């Protein structure tokens, strides 16, 4: 038996969409950790301006982007919100393989996992003014270039589901349009 301590790591995000900043974090984690687990948060939400893509679409974007980048060994787990912070960590634990360390920059996520005894690592922010879901969604709606901020595989998935049109329609109408 080896004495080397395993470090299996979890990255949680909404990935609306998965962009090059996320990819940089994943590359770093893949180097630093034994197992790479990615939790697709707010999995139940789609078709809103802040969360346009379904968990299945995000799953496809992330898995194709990682494989194209040569990262083959990862777990992708959709995680629905429960809106009860006191049991959030147990909820996540029940959905994903065992892990020891969490990578996040979200202050609440940091607090909840460190209170539960997990090691929490802040990931450095890469080119945050551009590698940001909010910025990319804004560019899609306004017709500015967004493809250069996401892995090619992600742009391909978004094109294949006509994602930009979906986002524009959501901004114009929302779920109640026509009522
Ligand atoms: P949104 O603007 O929709 O919130 P986001 O770009 O912040 O999108 P999230 O899915 O909210 O993306 O983030 C998931 C995780 O990735 C968070 O811990 C977040 O801090 C981190 N992250 C987001 N952008 C970057 C970046 N450019 N570099 C490094 N980490 C990032
Ligand atoms: Mg965010």
GROMACS .gro file of C-alpha atoms and ligand atoms in nm:
model
  211
    1UNK     CA    1   0.000   0.000   0.000
    2UNK     CA    2   0.125   0.347  -0.083
    3UNK     CA    3   0.156   0.610   0.193
    4UNK     CA    4   0.095   0.893  -0.049
    5UNK     CA    5  -0.227   1.069   0.047
    6UNK     CA    6  -0.484   1.083  -0.232
    7UNK     CA    7  -0.630   1.419  -0.319
    8UNK     CA    8  -0.952   1.390  -0.515
    9UNK     CA    9  -1.086   1.728  -0.616
   10UNK     CA   10  -1.420   1.889  -0.688
   11UNK     CA   11  -1.488   2.197  -0.901
   12UNK     CA   12  -1.840   2.335  -0.891
   13UNK     CA   13  -1.986   2.589  -1.128
   14UNK     CA   14  -2.290   2.662  -1.341
   15UNK     CA   15  -2.079   2.675  -1.659
   16UNK     CA   16  -2.328   2.888  -1.856
   17UNK     CA   17  -2.131   2.834  -2.074
   18UNK     CA   18  -1.803   2.652  -1.998
   19UNK     CA   19  -1.530   2.901  -2.105
   20UNK     CA   20  -1.152   2.927  -2.134
   21UNK     CA   21  -1.119   3.049  -1.773
   22UNK     CA   22  -1.288   2.729  -1.655
   23UNK     CA   23  -1.063   2.525  -1.884
   24UNK     CA   24  -0.752   2.683  -1.725
   25UNK     CA   25  -0.878   2.590  -1.379
   26UNK     CA   26  -0.949   2.235  -1.492
   27UNK     CA   27  -0.598   2.202  -1.637
   28UNK     CA   28  -0.452   2.318  -1.306
   29UNK     CA   29  -0.669   2.076  -1.108
   30UNK     CA   30  -0.584   1.789  -1.343
   31UNK     CA   31  -0.215   1.846  -1.255
   32UNK     CA   32  -0.267   1.887  -0.881
   33UNK     CA   33  -0.523   1.618  -0.809
   34UNK     CA   34  -0.573   1.244  -0.844
   35UNK     CA   35  -0.939   1.248  -0.941
   36UNK     CA   36  -1.114   1.538  -1.114
   37UNK     CA   37  -1.484   1.579  -1.035
   38UNK     CA   38  -1.686   1.856  -1.194
   39UNK     CA   39  -2.025   1.942  -1.046
   40UNK     CA   40  -2.264   2.111  -1.288
   41UNK     CA   41  -2.454   2.338  -1.050
   42UNK     CA   42  -2.811   2.469  -1.078
   43UNK     CA   43  -2.866   2.164  -1.297
   44UNK     CA   44  -3.244   2.205  -1.294
   45UNK     CA   45  -3.232   2.555  -1.443
   46UNK     CA   46  -3.226   2.630  -1.815
   47UNK     CA   47  -3.387   2.868  -2.064
   48UNK     CA   48  -3.329   3.181  -1.855
   49UNK     CA   49  -3.090   3.462  -1.945
   50UNK     CA   50  -2.848   3.379  -1.660
   51UNK     CA   51  -2.883   3.003  -1.714
   52UNK     CA   52  -2.964   2.942  -2.081
   53UNK     CA   53  -2.832   2.587  -2.123
   54UNK     CA   54  -2.965   2.261  -1.982
   55UNK     CA   55  -2.751   2.036  -1.764
   56UNK     CA   56  -2.733   1.790  -2.056
   57UNK     CA   57  -2.610   2.058  -2.295
   58UNK     CA   58  -2.350   2.175  -2.042
   59UNK     CA   59  -2.245   1.813  -1.990
   60UNK     CA   60  -2.184   1.782  -2.364
   61UNK     CA   61  -1.991   2.113  -2.382
   62UNK     CA   62  -1.762   2.020  -2.093
   63UNK     CA   63  -1.698   1.659  -2.190
   64UNK     CA   64  -1.616   1.746  -2.552
   65UNK     CA   65  -1.395   2.041  -2.454
   66UNK     CA   66  -1.197   1.834  -2.203
   67UNK     CA   67  -1.148   1.540  -2.437
   68UNK     CA   68  -1.031   1.776  -2.712
   69UNK     CA   69  -0.781   1.915  -2.459
   70UNK     CA   70  -0.645   1.567  -2.385
   71UNK     CA   71  -0.813   1.540  -2.043
   72UNK     CA   72  -0.984   1.204  -2.048
   73UNK     CA   73  -1.029   1.111  -1.688
   74UNK     CA   74  -1.304   1.305  -1.510
   75UNK     CA   75  -1.647   1.270  -1.351
   76UNK     CA   76  -1.919   1.513  -1.457
   77UNK     CA   77  -2.213   1.525  -1.218
   78UNK     CA   78  -2.521   1.746  -1.251
   79UNK     CA   79  -2.625   1.890  -0.913
   80UNK     CA   80  -2.965   2.052  -0.859
   81UNK     CA   81  -3.006   2.343  -0.615
   82UNK     CA   82  -3.172   2.273  -0.285
   83UNK     CA   83  -3.182   2.632  -0.151
   84UNK     CA   84  -3.103   2.521   0.203
   85UNK     CA   85  -2.744   2.611   0.271
   86UNK     CA   86  -2.724   2.415   0.597
   87UNK     CA   87  -2.746   2.086   0.410
   88UNK     CA   88  -2.582   2.188   0.081
   89UNK     CA   89  -2.254   2.009   0.147
   90UNK     CA   90  -2.430   1.682   0.241
   91UNK     CA   91  -2.640   1.714  -0.072
   92UNK     CA   92  -2.331   1.757  -0.292
   93UNK     CA   93  -2.153   1.471  -0.113
   94UNK     CA   94  -2.447   1.244  -0.185
   95UNK     CA   95  -2.423   1.314  -0.558
   96UNK     CA   96  -2.051   1.288  -0.638
   97UNK     CA   97  -1.765   1.042  -0.582
   98UNK     CA   98  -1.562   1.099  -0.261
   99UNK     CA   99  -1.337   1.406  -0.263
  100UNK     CA  100  -1.101   1.586  -0.024
  101UNK     CA  101  -1.054   1.930  -0.178
  102UNK     CA  102  -1.289   2.184  -0.335
  103UNK     CA  103  -1.183   2.451  -0.584
  104UNK     CA  104  -1.403   2.758  -0.573
  105UNK     CA  105  -1.395   3.137  -0.565
  106UNK     CA  106  -1.750   3.168  -0.440
  107UNK     CA  107  -1.740   3.299  -0.078
  108UNK     CA  108  -2.048   3.106   0.037
  109UNK     CA  109  -1.931   2.779  -0.122
  110UNK     CA  110  -1.592   2.834   0.042
  111UNK     CA  111  -1.750   2.886   0.383
  112UNK     CA  112  -1.986   2.590   0.363
  113UNK     CA  113  -1.718   2.341   0.258
  114UNK     CA  114  -1.455   2.466   0.502
  115UNK     CA  115  -1.709   2.453   0.789
  116UNK     CA  116  -1.769   2.091   0.688
  117UNK     CA  117  -1.394   2.020   0.719
  118UNK     CA  118  -1.297   2.015   0.351
  119UNK     CA  119  -0.980   2.167   0.216
  120UNK     CA  120  -1.080   2.465   0.002
  121UNK     CA  121  -0.857   2.606  -0.269
  122UNK     CA  122  -0.921   2.938  -0.440
  123UNK     CA  123  -0.845   2.909  -0.807
  124UNK     CA  124  -0.667   3.206  -0.965
  125UNK     CA  125  -0.886   3.410  -1.200
  126UNK     CA  126  -0.771   3.392  -1.561
  127UNK     CA  127  -0.847   3.694  -1.779
  128UNK     CA  128  -1.166   3.752  -1.584
  129UNK     CA  129  -1.286   4.058  -1.779
  130UNK     CA  130  -1.338   3.833  -2.081
  131UNK     CA  131  -1.349   3.478  -1.947
  132UNK     CA  132  -1.678   3.527  -1.767
  133UNK     CA  133  -2.014   3.363  -1.831
  134UNK     CA  134  -2.193   3.695  -1.784
  135UNK     CA  135  -1.966   3.872  -2.037
  136UNK     CA  136  -2.000   3.588  -2.290
  137UNK     CA  137  -2.382   3.581  -2.267
  138UNK     CA  138  -2.388   3.960  -2.309
  139UNK     CA  139  -2.171   3.933  -2.620
  140UNK     CA  140  -2.395   3.662  -2.767
  141UNK     CA  141  -2.700   3.884  -2.729
  142UNK     CA  142  -2.527   4.195  -2.862
  143UNK     CA  143  -2.375   4.019  -3.162
  144UNK     CA  144  -2.013   4.068  -3.047
  145UNK     CA  145  -1.749   3.798  -3.084
  146UNK     CA  146  -1.777   3.542  -2.805
  147UNK     CA  147  -1.625   3.235  -2.974
  148UNK     CA  148  -1.270   3.333  -2.886
  149UNK     CA  149  -1.356   3.310  -2.515
  150UNK     CA  150  -1.475   2.947  -2.520
  151UNK     CA  151  -1.313   2.619  -2.631
  152UNK     CA  152  -1.395   2.532  -2.995
  153UNK     CA  153  -1.594   2.229  -2.885
  154UNK     CA  154  -1.818   2.453  -2.672
  155UNK     CA  155  -1.884   2.691  -2.963
  156UNK     CA  156  -1.975   2.388  -3.177
  157UNK     CA  157  -2.227   2.260  -2.922
  158UNK     CA  158  -2.380   2.608  -2.883
  159UNK     CA  159  -2.411   2.642  -3.262
  160UNK     CA  160  -2.563   2.294  -3.294
  161UNK     CA  161  -2.846   2.384  -3.054
  162UNK     CA  162  -2.888   2.737  -3.197
  163UNK     CA  163  -2.791   2.867  -2.856
  164UNK     CA  164  -2.738   3.230  -2.953
  165UNK     CA  165  -3.089   3.254  -3.096
  166UNK     CA  166  -3.227   3.095  -2.780
  167UNK     CA  167  -3.054   3.357  -2.568
  168UNK     CA  168  -3.175   3.644  -2.786
  169UNK     CA  169  -3.532   3.513  -2.779
  170UNK     CA  170  -3.512   3.483  -2.401
  171UNK     CA  171  -3.399   3.844  -2.370
  172UNK     CA  172  -3.675   3.967  -2.600
  173UNK     CA  173  -3.962   3.765  -2.469
  174UNK     CA  174  -3.893   3.556  -2.165
  175UNK     CA  175  -4.119   3.269  -2.065
  176UNK     CA  176  -4.428   3.492  -2.049
  177UNK     CA  177  -4.402   3.643  -2.398
  178UNK     CA  178  -4.732   3.612  -2.580
  179UNK     CA  179  -4.945   3.580  -2.265
  180LIG     P1  180  -2.134   3.376  -1.443
  180LIG     O1  181  -2.087   3.512  -1.488
  180LIG     O2  182  -2.255   3.326  -1.515
  180LIG     O3  183  -2.147   3.365  -1.292
  180LIG     P2  184  -1.872   3.251  -1.434
  180LIG     O4  185  -1.778   3.287  -1.542
  180LIG     O5  186  -1.854   3.320  -1.299
  180LIG     O6  187  -2.019   3.274  -1.490
  180LIG     P3  188  -1.935   3.006  -1.298
  180LIG     O7  189  -1.995   2.886  -1.359
  180LIG     O8  190  -2.020   3.093  -1.210
  180LIG     O9  191  -1.871   3.096  -1.418
  180LIG    O10  192  -1.802   2.969  -1.220
  180LIG     C1  193  -1.764   2.842  -1.177
  180LIG     C2  194  -1.631   2.853  -1.105
  180LIG    O11  195  -1.530   2.894  -1.198
  180LIG     C3  196  -1.634   2.960  -0.993
  180LIG    O12  197  -1.560   2.913  -0.883
  180LIG     C4  198  -1.568   3.076  -1.060
  180LIG    O13  199  -1.505   3.164  -0.966
  180LIG     C5  200  -1.463   3.009  -1.150
  180LIG     N1  201  -1.426   3.095  -1.262
  180LIG     C6  202  -1.510   3.165  -1.340
  180LIG     N2  203  -1.442   3.237  -1.431
  180LIG     C7  204  -1.311   3.211  -1.411
  180LIG     C8  205  -1.189   3.256  -1.470
  180LIG     N3  206  -1.188   3.343  -1.571
  180LIG     N4  207  -1.072   3.207  -1.423
  180LIG     C9  208  -1.072   3.120  -1.320
  180LIG     N5  209  -1.182   3.074  -1.258
  180LIG    C10  210  -1.301   3.118  -1.301
  181LIG    MG1  211  -2.003   3.304  -1.141
   0.00000   0.00000   0.00000
